[in-house]
Amino acid sequence: EEWKDRGAAVSIQRHVDSNGNQTHRIVKKGVQDFNFGRTLGEGSYSTVLAATDRQTLTEYAIKVLDKRHIIKEKKVKYVNIEKNTLNRLGDHPGIVRLYYTFQDERSLYFVLDLATGGELLGFVKKLGSFDEECTRFYGAQILDAIEYMHSKGVIHRDLKPENVLLDDQMHVKITDFGTAKILDIPPQTRASNSDGKPQLDRQDQDFANNIGIPDHERANSFVGTAEYVSPELLTDKSACKGSDLWAFGCIIFQLLAGRPPFKAGNEYQTFQKIVNLEYQFPPGFPAVARDLVERLLVLDPTKRLTIENIKSHPFFEGVLWGKQLWKQKAPRLK
Ligand SMILES: Nc1ncnc2c1ncn2[C@@H]1O[C@H](COP(=O)(O)OP(=O)(O)OP(=O)(O)O)[C@@H](O)[C@H]1O
Ligand SMILES: O=C(O)[C@@H]1CCC(=O)N(CCc2ccc(Cl)cc2)[C@H]1c1ccccc1Cl
């Protein structure tokens, strides 16, 4: 009973030992197991604090969500989406990893990778814009992480430089999965109940209840950050994997130009520019990068470059994809 009042959670850590045998360790972590340090930042429903695990001295970022506030703002669904998505995406160097979750009477806690470098946006603002080499490196890491997400049936839906964090090696760590979309949850049917019908769990039940309801009629149909929203999300309210590649095109443009392609006085005008594909390249925008961006910022998502096409585009010539990409030194941002 002791673990209940310590707000601890029992979590199963999958462990693969040196000769590849998989074991499971029962790990019980709670608030008492960490020394909380400085505030790294604040979200609408959350505070993120640096923290050290008192046993292992490992440093983490712990995202603390206020239950009362979440319930009041009707964001409980997003909390579950963030947790379920992060649990699915536990094994990629370019995605913030979720180690534990636990709660106490007031808060929910997400123990995450600590990204000490802060947001990519900060560096773009500080430097004005990136040169081609830096854009290639950060673009490649972001694309590699998107490829992994999509392979796990996850669409981020709100990719932007604020959600691309950097770790102590200045490597990419993508965060903020509360508004992600999990595709085709394979209906895991449980042991069938009395009348022999397969028993669906809540997640599948929820999915099954909503299936066939187009996004725009679904209560929580979500729109990302204006500048990076894809045209299909604005016109028929449905996001697809291509929506993340539209946002990727906006990010590549912004790293080189120092501003996003679609920006107007207010959200409505920004949306108009997007659906009318109204954007201009600044003078001096590199031609190879321009070609890549022009093939990503395409209104019809089925006509956009696929991840494979992007990886073999001349702009990414020479990039070593896969594990190599994450072992190399980040180019100095200048
Ligand atoms: N793993 C992390 N390591 C370091 N800093 C982080 C980490 N996660 C979030 N932060 C920082 O903490 C701040 C709050 O992040 P959080 O995800 O809680 O809210 P948000 O998504 O930025 O805001 P909102 O909830 O309004 O979208 C952000 O500025 C972010 O840069
Ligand atoms: O899904 C889980 O892992 C557990 C299941 C048991 C549980 O009670 N919670 C918290 C559910 C919850 C979600 C939102 C609010 Cl505002 C309050 C409680 C879930 C939870 C615990 C800690 C952190 C996040 C979550 Cl979703």
Short mmCIF file of C-alpha atoms and ligand atoms in Angstrom, two decimals:
data_model
loop_
_atom_site.label_atom_id
_atom_site.label_comp_id
_atom_site.label_asym_id
_atom_site.label_seq_id
_atom_site.Cartn_x
_atom_site.Cartn_y
_atom_site.Cartn_z
CA GLU A 1 0.00 0.00 0.00
CA GLU A 2 3.00 2.24 0.63
CA TRP A 3 3.50 2.92 -3.10
CA LYS A 4 -0.03 4.35 -3.42
CA ASP A 5 0.43 7.35 -1.14
CA ARG A 6 3.94 8.03 -2.53
CA GLY A 7 2.31 8.71 -5.87
CA ALA A 8 4.53 5.98 -7.21
CA ALA A 9 3.78 3.92 -10.26
CA VAL A 10 4.95 0.44 -10.96
CA SER A 11 6.41 0.43 -14.45
CA ILE A 12 7.71 -2.55 -16.34
CA GLN A 13 11.10 -1.84 -17.88
CA ARG A 14 11.84 -4.05 -20.87
CA HIS A 15 15.53 -4.91 -20.63
CA VAL A 16 17.69 -6.69 -23.19
CA ASP A 17 20.90 -8.00 -21.64
CA SER A 18 24.29 -8.31 -23.44
CA ASN A 19 23.52 -11.64 -25.12
CA GLY A 20 20.15 -10.38 -26.29
CA ASN A 21 17.92 -12.05 -23.70
CA GLN A 22 14.88 -9.99 -22.93
CA THR A 23 14.08 -9.56 -19.26
CA HIS A 24 11.56 -7.37 -17.51
CA ARG A 25 12.41 -5.28 -14.50
CA ILE A 26 9.67 -4.00 -12.23
CA VAL A 27 10.57 -0.38 -11.56
CA LYS A 28 8.65 1.66 -9.06
CA LYS A 29 9.23 5.42 -9.32
CA GLY A 30 7.49 8.29 -7.62
CA VAL A 31 7.95 11.94 -6.71
CA GLN A 32 10.20 10.96 -3.78
CA ASP A 33 12.70 9.31 -6.13
CA PHE A 34 13.71 12.60 -7.74
CA ASN A 35 15.37 15.84 -6.71
CA PHE A 36 13.53 18.54 -8.64
CA GLY A 37 15.63 21.42 -10.00
CA ARG A 38 15.08 24.47 -12.19
CA THR A 39 12.04 25.17 -14.29
CA LEU A 40 12.82 24.49 -17.96
CA GLY A 41 9.59 26.00 -19.22
CA GLU A 42 5.83 26.34 -18.89
CA GLY A 43 3.05 25.05 -21.13
CA SER A 44 -0.66 25.85 -21.10
CA TYR A 45 -1.35 22.94 -18.71
CA SER A 46 2.12 21.97 -17.63
CA THR A 47 5.41 22.93 -16.05
CA VAL A 48 8.60 21.18 -17.10
CA LEU A 49 11.30 20.85 -14.46
CA ALA A 50 14.82 19.48 -14.57
CA ALA A 51 15.13 16.60 -12.09
CA THR A 52 17.72 14.07 -10.95
CA ASP A 53 16.95 10.46 -10.10
CA ARG A 54 18.25 10.09 -6.52
CA GLN A 55 19.37 6.47 -6.99
CA THR A 56 21.00 6.65 -10.44
CA LEU A 57 21.81 10.43 -10.52
CA THR A 58 20.42 10.43 -14.07
CA GLU A 59 19.03 13.79 -15.13
CA TYR A 60 15.55 14.02 -16.67
CA ALA A 61 12.97 16.57 -17.68
CA ILE A 62 9.78 15.98 -15.71
CA LYS A 63 6.59 17.41 -17.17
CA VAL A 64 4.12 18.10 -14.37
CA LEU A 65 0.47 18.47 -15.36
CA ASP A 66 -2.10 19.97 -13.02
CA LYS A 67 -5.11 17.61 -12.90
CA ARG A 68 -7.66 20.24 -11.92
CA HIS A 69 -6.60 22.53 -14.78
CA ILE A 70 -6.67 19.70 -17.33
CA ILE A 71 -10.14 18.59 -16.26
CA LYS A 72 -11.43 22.17 -16.27
CA GLU A 73 -10.04 22.74 -19.80
CA LYS A 74 -11.35 19.32 -20.95
CA LYS A 75 -7.87 18.18 -22.04
CA VAL A 76 -7.90 14.73 -20.43
CA LYS A 77 -8.01 13.13 -23.89
CA TYR A 78 -4.77 14.88 -24.90
CA VAL A 79 -3.02 13.57 -21.81
CA ASN A 80 -3.89 10.01 -22.77
CA ILE A 81 -2.87 10.61 -26.39
CA GLU A 82 0.49 12.04 -25.30
CA LYS A 83 1.15 9.07 -23.04
CA ASN A 84 0.04 6.43 -25.53
CA THR A 85 1.99 8.07 -28.36
CA LEU A 86 5.18 8.48 -26.34
CA ASN A 87 4.91 4.86 -25.22
CA ARG A 88 4.75 3.78 -28.88
CA LEU A 89 7.72 5.94 -29.85
CA GLY A 90 10.12 4.78 -27.17
CA ASP A 91 13.06 3.81 -29.28
CA HIS A 92 14.45 6.55 -31.53
CA PRO A 93 17.31 9.00 -30.82
CA GLY A 94 15.37 11.88 -32.42
CA ILE A 95 12.27 11.59 -30.24
CA VAL A 96 11.97 12.58 -26.59
CA ARG A 97 11.73 9.31 -24.67
CA LEU A 98 9.15 8.73 -21.89
CA TYR A 99 10.73 6.69 -19.04
CA TYR A 100 8.04 6.71 -16.36
CA THR A 101 4.69 8.21 -15.57
CA PHE A 102 3.23 8.53 -12.11
CA GLN A 103 0.74 10.72 -10.30
CA ASP A 104 -0.25 12.11 -6.93
CA GLU A 105 -3.53 13.65 -5.86
CA ARG A 106 -2.78 16.96 -7.62
CA SER A 107 -0.57 16.20 -10.60
CA LEU A 108 0.46 13.83 -13.36
CA TYR A 109 4.17 13.34 -13.98
CA PHE A 110 5.93 12.42 -17.25
CA VAL A 111 9.62 11.57 -16.84
CA LEU A 112 11.27 12.46 -20.17
CA ASP A 113 14.66 12.79 -21.83
CA LEU A 114 16.24 16.10 -20.83
CA ALA A 115 16.89 18.30 -23.87
CA THR A 116 19.34 20.82 -22.45
CA GLY A 117 19.80 22.69 -25.75
CA GLY A 118 16.29 24.11 -25.69
CA GLU A 119 14.19 24.76 -28.80
CA LEU A 120 15.51 24.87 -32.36
CA LEU A 121 13.39 28.01 -32.76
CA GLY A 122 15.65 29.83 -30.29
CA PHE A 123 18.69 29.26 -32.51
CA VAL A 124 16.91 30.29 -35.71
CA LYS A 125 15.88 33.52 -34.00
CA LYS A 126 19.33 34.13 -32.55
CA LEU A 127 21.19 33.52 -35.84
CA GLY A 128 18.53 34.91 -38.15
CA SER A 129 18.85 31.87 -40.41
CA PHE A 130 20.93 28.71 -40.89
CA ASP A 131 23.44 28.02 -43.67
CA GLU A 132 22.87 25.05 -45.98
CA GLU A 133 25.10 22.66 -44.03
CA CYS A 134 23.23 23.25 -40.75
CA THR A 135 19.85 23.13 -42.52
CA ARG A 136 20.85 19.82 -44.13
CA PHE A 137 21.94 18.30 -40.80
CA TYR A 138 18.90 19.41 -38.78
CA GLY A 139 16.53 18.72 -41.68
CA ALA A 140 17.93 15.19 -42.00
CA GLN A 141 17.55 14.45 -38.28
CA ILE A 142 13.99 15.79 -38.24
CA LEU A 143 13.10 13.73 -41.34
CA ASP A 144 14.63 10.58 -39.84
CA ALA A 145 12.47 11.06 -36.73
CA ILE A 146 9.34 11.67 -38.87
CA GLU A 147 10.06 8.46 -40.81
CA TYR A 148 10.21 6.51 -37.53
CA MET A 149 6.99 8.14 -36.23
CA HIS A 150 5.12 7.30 -39.42
CA SER A 151 6.46 3.72 -39.37
CA LYS A 152 4.81 3.40 -35.95
CA GLY A 153 1.49 4.76 -37.26
CA VAL A 154 1.86 8.14 -35.57
CA ILE A 155 1.26 11.52 -37.24
CA HIS A 156 2.66 14.40 -35.15
CA ARG A 157 0.29 17.07 -36.59
CA ASP A 158 2.02 20.00 -34.92
CA LEU A 159 5.63 19.94 -36.13
CA LYS A 160 7.33 23.33 -35.82
CA PRO A 161 10.72 24.67 -34.64
CA GLU A 162 9.34 25.12 -31.11
CA ASN A 163 8.69 21.38 -30.90
CA VAL A 164 12.14 20.44 -32.13
CA LEU A 165 14.29 20.42 -28.99
CA LEU A 166 18.05 19.93 -28.87
CA ASP A 167 20.00 17.72 -26.48
CA ASP A 168 23.45 18.34 -24.98
CA GLN A 169 25.06 17.13 -28.25
CA MET A 170 22.90 19.60 -30.15
CA HIS A 171 21.05 16.67 -31.72
CA VAL A 172 17.30 16.79 -32.41
CA LYS A 173 14.69 15.62 -29.89
CA ILE A 174 11.13 16.00 -31.15
CA THR A 175 8.50 16.61 -28.46
CA ASP A 176 4.86 17.57 -27.87
CA PHE A 177 2.78 14.57 -28.90
CA GLY A 178 -0.41 15.58 -27.10
CA THR A 179 -2.03 16.45 -30.43
CA ALA A 180 -0.62 13.53 -32.39
CA LYS A 181 -2.86 11.12 -34.30
CA ILE A 182 -2.42 7.39 -33.88
CA LEU A 183 -3.41 5.63 -37.13
CA ASP A 184 -5.27 2.32 -37.56
CA ILE A 185 -5.03 1.01 -34.04
CA PRO A 186 -4.94 -2.71 -34.84
CA PRO A 187 -8.10 -4.02 -33.12
CA GLN A 188 -6.47 -6.22 -30.43
CA THR A 189 -9.40 -8.36 -29.51
CA ARG A 190 -9.38 -9.69 -25.94
CA ALA A 191 -10.52 -13.13 -24.80
CA SER A 192 -14.10 -13.21 -26.06
CA ASN A 193 -16.73 -12.67 -23.37
CA SER A 194 -19.82 -14.74 -22.64
CA ASP A 195 -21.63 -14.29 -25.96
CA GLY A 196 -18.40 -15.11 -27.82
CA LYS A 197 -17.99 -11.53 -29.18
CA PRO A 198 -14.37 -10.29 -29.04
CA GLN A 199 -13.80 -7.98 -26.06
CA LEU A 200 -12.35 -4.58 -27.14
CA ASP A 201 -10.33 -2.53 -24.66
CA ARG A 202 -11.21 1.15 -23.99
CA GLN A 203 -8.75 2.47 -26.58
CA ASP A 204 -10.25 0.25 -29.28
CA GLN A 205 -13.76 0.91 -27.98
CA ASP A 206 -13.10 4.63 -28.25
CA PHE A 207 -11.67 4.16 -31.73
CA ALA A 208 -14.52 1.86 -32.79
CA ASN A 209 -17.07 4.38 -31.52
CA ASN A 210 -15.49 7.12 -33.59
CA ILE A 211 -14.70 5.07 -36.68
CA GLY A 212 -16.49 6.32 -39.76
CA ILE A 213 -17.00 9.73 -38.21
CA PRO A 214 -14.94 12.12 -40.36
CA ASP A 215 -12.51 14.27 -38.39
CA HIS A 216 -14.46 17.47 -38.94
CA GLU A 217 -17.50 16.02 -37.16
CA ARG A 218 -15.40 14.56 -34.36
CA ALA A 219 -15.54 16.62 -31.19
CA ASN A 220 -11.80 16.97 -30.79
CA SER A 221 -10.80 17.68 -34.39
CA PHE A 222 -7.62 19.60 -33.82
CA VAL A 223 -5.78 22.27 -35.84
CA GLY A 224 -2.05 22.84 -35.24
CA THR A 225 -0.12 26.10 -35.21
CA ALA A 226 -1.34 28.41 -37.96
CA GLU A 227 1.93 28.90 -39.89
CA TYR A 228 2.57 25.16 -40.26
CA VAL A 229 -0.97 23.85 -40.79
CA SER A 230 -1.39 21.87 -44.02
CA PRO A 231 -4.02 22.89 -46.63
CA GLU A 232 -5.86 19.54 -46.34
CA LEU A 233 -6.40 20.13 -42.63
CA LEU A 234 -7.96 23.52 -43.48
CA THR A 235 -10.09 22.34 -46.41
CA ASP A 236 -11.33 18.89 -45.40
CA LYS A 237 -10.25 18.80 -41.77
CA SER A 238 -8.30 15.60 -42.13
CA ALA A 239 -4.61 15.17 -41.42
CA CYS A 240 -2.49 12.51 -43.06
CA LYS A 241 1.19 11.55 -43.00
CA GLY A 242 1.69 14.12 -45.79
CA SER A 243 0.63 16.83 -43.34
CA ASP A 244 3.83 16.26 -41.39
CA LEU A 245 5.81 16.58 -44.64
CA TRP A 246 4.08 19.88 -45.44
CA ALA A 247 5.22 21.13 -42.00
CA PHE A 248 8.69 19.73 -42.77
CA GLY A 249 8.77 21.83 -45.95
CA CYS A 250 7.81 24.91 -43.92
CA ILE A 251 10.61 24.17 -41.44
CA ILE A 252 13.27 23.78 -44.18
CA PHE A 253 12.11 27.08 -45.71
CA GLN A 254 12.22 28.80 -42.30
CA LEU A 255 15.72 27.54 -41.39
CA LEU A 256 17.15 29.00 -44.61
CA ALA A 257 14.95 32.10 -44.93
CA GLY A 258 14.69 33.01 -41.23
CA ARG A 259 10.87 33.18 -41.47
CA PRO A 260 8.11 30.65 -42.19
CA PRO A 261 6.70 30.67 -45.78
CA PHE A 262 3.12 31.51 -44.73
CA LYS A 263 2.83 34.33 -42.24
CA ALA A 264 0.22 37.08 -42.17
CA GLY A 265 -1.23 39.59 -39.73
CA ASN A 266 -3.69 37.13 -38.25
CA GLU A 267 -4.50 33.40 -38.34
CA TYR A 268 -7.30 33.77 -40.90
CA GLN A 269 -5.02 35.58 -43.38
CA THR A 270 -2.28 33.00 -42.79
CA PHE A 271 -4.78 30.21 -43.57
CA GLN A 272 -5.76 32.05 -46.79
CA LYS A 273 -2.12 32.21 -47.91
CA ILE A 274 -1.76 28.48 -47.25
CA VAL A 275 -4.80 27.32 -49.22
CA ASN A 276 -3.85 29.72 -52.07
CA LEU A 277 -0.21 28.62 -51.88
CA GLU A 278 0.85 32.27 -51.57
CA TYR A 279 4.51 32.43 -50.59
CA GLN A 280 7.73 33.86 -51.99
CA PHE A 281 11.35 32.76 -51.67
CA PRO A 282 13.69 35.53 -50.51
CA PRO A 283 16.50 36.52 -52.92
CA GLY A 284 19.53 34.29 -52.40
CA PHE A 285 17.48 31.26 -51.31
CA PRO A 286 19.62 28.31 -52.54
CA ALA A 287 18.24 26.79 -55.77
CA VAL A 288 18.57 23.12 -54.65
CA ALA A 289 16.68 23.85 -51.43
CA ARG A 290 14.08 25.82 -53.40
CA ASP A 291 13.42 22.78 -55.58
CA LEU A 292 12.92 20.60 -52.48
CA VAL A 293 10.57 23.09 -50.81
CA GLU A 294 8.53 23.53 -54.03
CA ARG A 295 7.96 19.75 -54.15
CA LEU A 296 6.85 19.67 -50.50
CA LEU A 297 4.58 22.74 -50.40
CA VAL A 298 2.10 21.14 -52.81
CA LEU A 299 -1.62 21.55 -52.07
CA ASP A 300 -2.52 17.97 -52.97
CA PRO A 301 -0.98 15.75 -50.26
CA THR A 302 -0.79 12.80 -52.67
CA LYS A 303 1.44 14.86 -54.98
CA ARG A 304 3.93 15.79 -52.24
CA LEU A 305 7.35 14.10 -52.13
CA THR A 306 7.40 10.93 -50.02
CA ILE A 307 10.04 10.45 -47.33
CA GLU A 308 12.00 8.19 -49.71
CA ASN A 309 11.92 10.90 -52.42
CA ILE A 310 13.12 13.52 -49.92
CA LYS A 311 16.01 11.38 -48.70
CA SER A 312 17.27 11.00 -52.27
CA HIS A 313 16.72 14.66 -53.20
CA PRO A 314 19.97 16.48 -54.19
CA PHE A 315 19.59 18.83 -51.20
CA PHE A 316 20.32 15.86 -48.91
CA GLU A 317 23.18 14.56 -51.08
CA GLY A 318 25.91 13.05 -48.92
CA VAL A 319 23.75 12.61 -45.82
CA LEU A 320 24.43 9.26 -44.11
CA TRP A 321 20.91 8.13 -43.15
CA GLY A 322 20.19 5.73 -40.28
CA LYS A 323 22.36 5.22 -37.19
CA GLN A 324 25.28 7.16 -38.70
CA LEU A 325 23.20 10.33 -38.75
CA TRP A 326 22.91 10.24 -34.94
CA LYS A 327 26.56 9.43 -34.25
CA GLN A 328 28.09 12.34 -36.13
CA LYS A 329 28.97 15.67 -34.52
CA ALA A 330 26.40 18.43 -35.04
CA PRO A 331 27.77 21.23 -37.25
CA ARG A 332 28.49 24.40 -35.26
CA LEU A 333 25.55 26.77 -35.67
CA LYS A 334 26.96 29.98 -37.14
N1 LIG B 1 12.14 17.20 -22.56
C1 LIG B 1 12.36 18.50 -22.38
N2 LIG B 1 13.60 18.96 -22.09
C2 LIG B 1 13.82 20.27 -21.94
N3 LIG B 1 12.87 21.23 -22.05
C3 LIG B 1 11.62 20.82 -22.33
C4 LIG B 1 11.30 19.45 -22.51
N4 LIG B 1 9.96 19.35 -22.77
C5 LIG B 1 9.48 20.60 -22.77
N5 LIG B 1 10.46 21.49 -22.51
C6 LIG B 1 10.29 22.95 -22.47
O1 LIG B 1 9.29 23.26 -21.50
C7 LIG B 1 8.34 24.19 -22.03
C8 LIG B 1 6.95 23.66 -21.84
O2 LIG B 1 6.82 22.50 -22.62
P1 LIG B 1 5.41 21.73 -22.63
O3 LIG B 1 5.52 20.62 -23.62
O4 LIG B 1 5.01 21.43 -21.25
O5 LIG B 1 4.37 22.82 -23.10
P2 LIG B 1 4.27 23.34 -24.59
O6 LIG B 1 3.89 22.18 -25.47
O7 LIG B 1 5.49 24.10 -24.93
O8 LIG B 1 3.09 24.36 -24.48
P3 LIG B 1 1.60 24.01 -24.87
O9 LIG B 1 1.19 22.95 -23.88
O10 LIG B 1 0.91 25.31 -24.72
O11 LIG B 1 1.67 23.50 -26.29
C9 LIG B 1 8.67 24.40 -23.50
O12 LIG B 1 9.20 25.70 -23.63
C10 LIG B 1 9.73 23.42 -23.82
O13 LIG B 1 10.76 24.04 -24.54
O1 LIG B 2 -2.83 5.59 -18.34
C1 LIG B 2 -2.08 5.47 -17.33
O2 LIG B 2 -0.90 5.13 -17.36
C2 LIG B 2 -2.62 5.84 -15.95
C3 LIG B 2 -3.79 4.95 -15.62
C4 LIG B 2 -4.23 5.23 -14.22
C5 LIG B 2 -4.48 6.69 -14.02
O3 LIG B 2 -5.19 7.04 -13.10
N1 LIG B 2 -3.91 7.65 -14.85
C6 LIG B 2 -4.24 9.05 -14.66
C7 LIG B 2 -5.59 9.30 -15.37
C8 LIG B 2 -5.86 10.79 -15.36
C9 LIG B 2 -5.71 11.51 -16.55
C10 LIG B 2 -5.94 12.88 -16.54
C11 LIG B 2 -6.29 13.50 -15.35
CL1 LIG B 2 -6.59 15.22 -15.33
C12 LIG B 2 -6.44 12.78 -14.16
C13 LIG B 2 -6.21 11.41 -14.17
C14 LIG B 2 -3.05 7.31 -15.98
C15 LIG B 2 -1.81 8.20 -15.93
C16 LIG B 2 -0.96 8.17 -14.82
C17 LIG B 2 0.16 9.01 -14.77
C18 LIG B 2 0.43 9.86 -15.82
C19 LIG B 2 -0.39 9.89 -16.94
C20 LIG B 2 -1.52 9.07 -16.98
CL2 LIG B 2 -2.56 9.12 -18.35
#
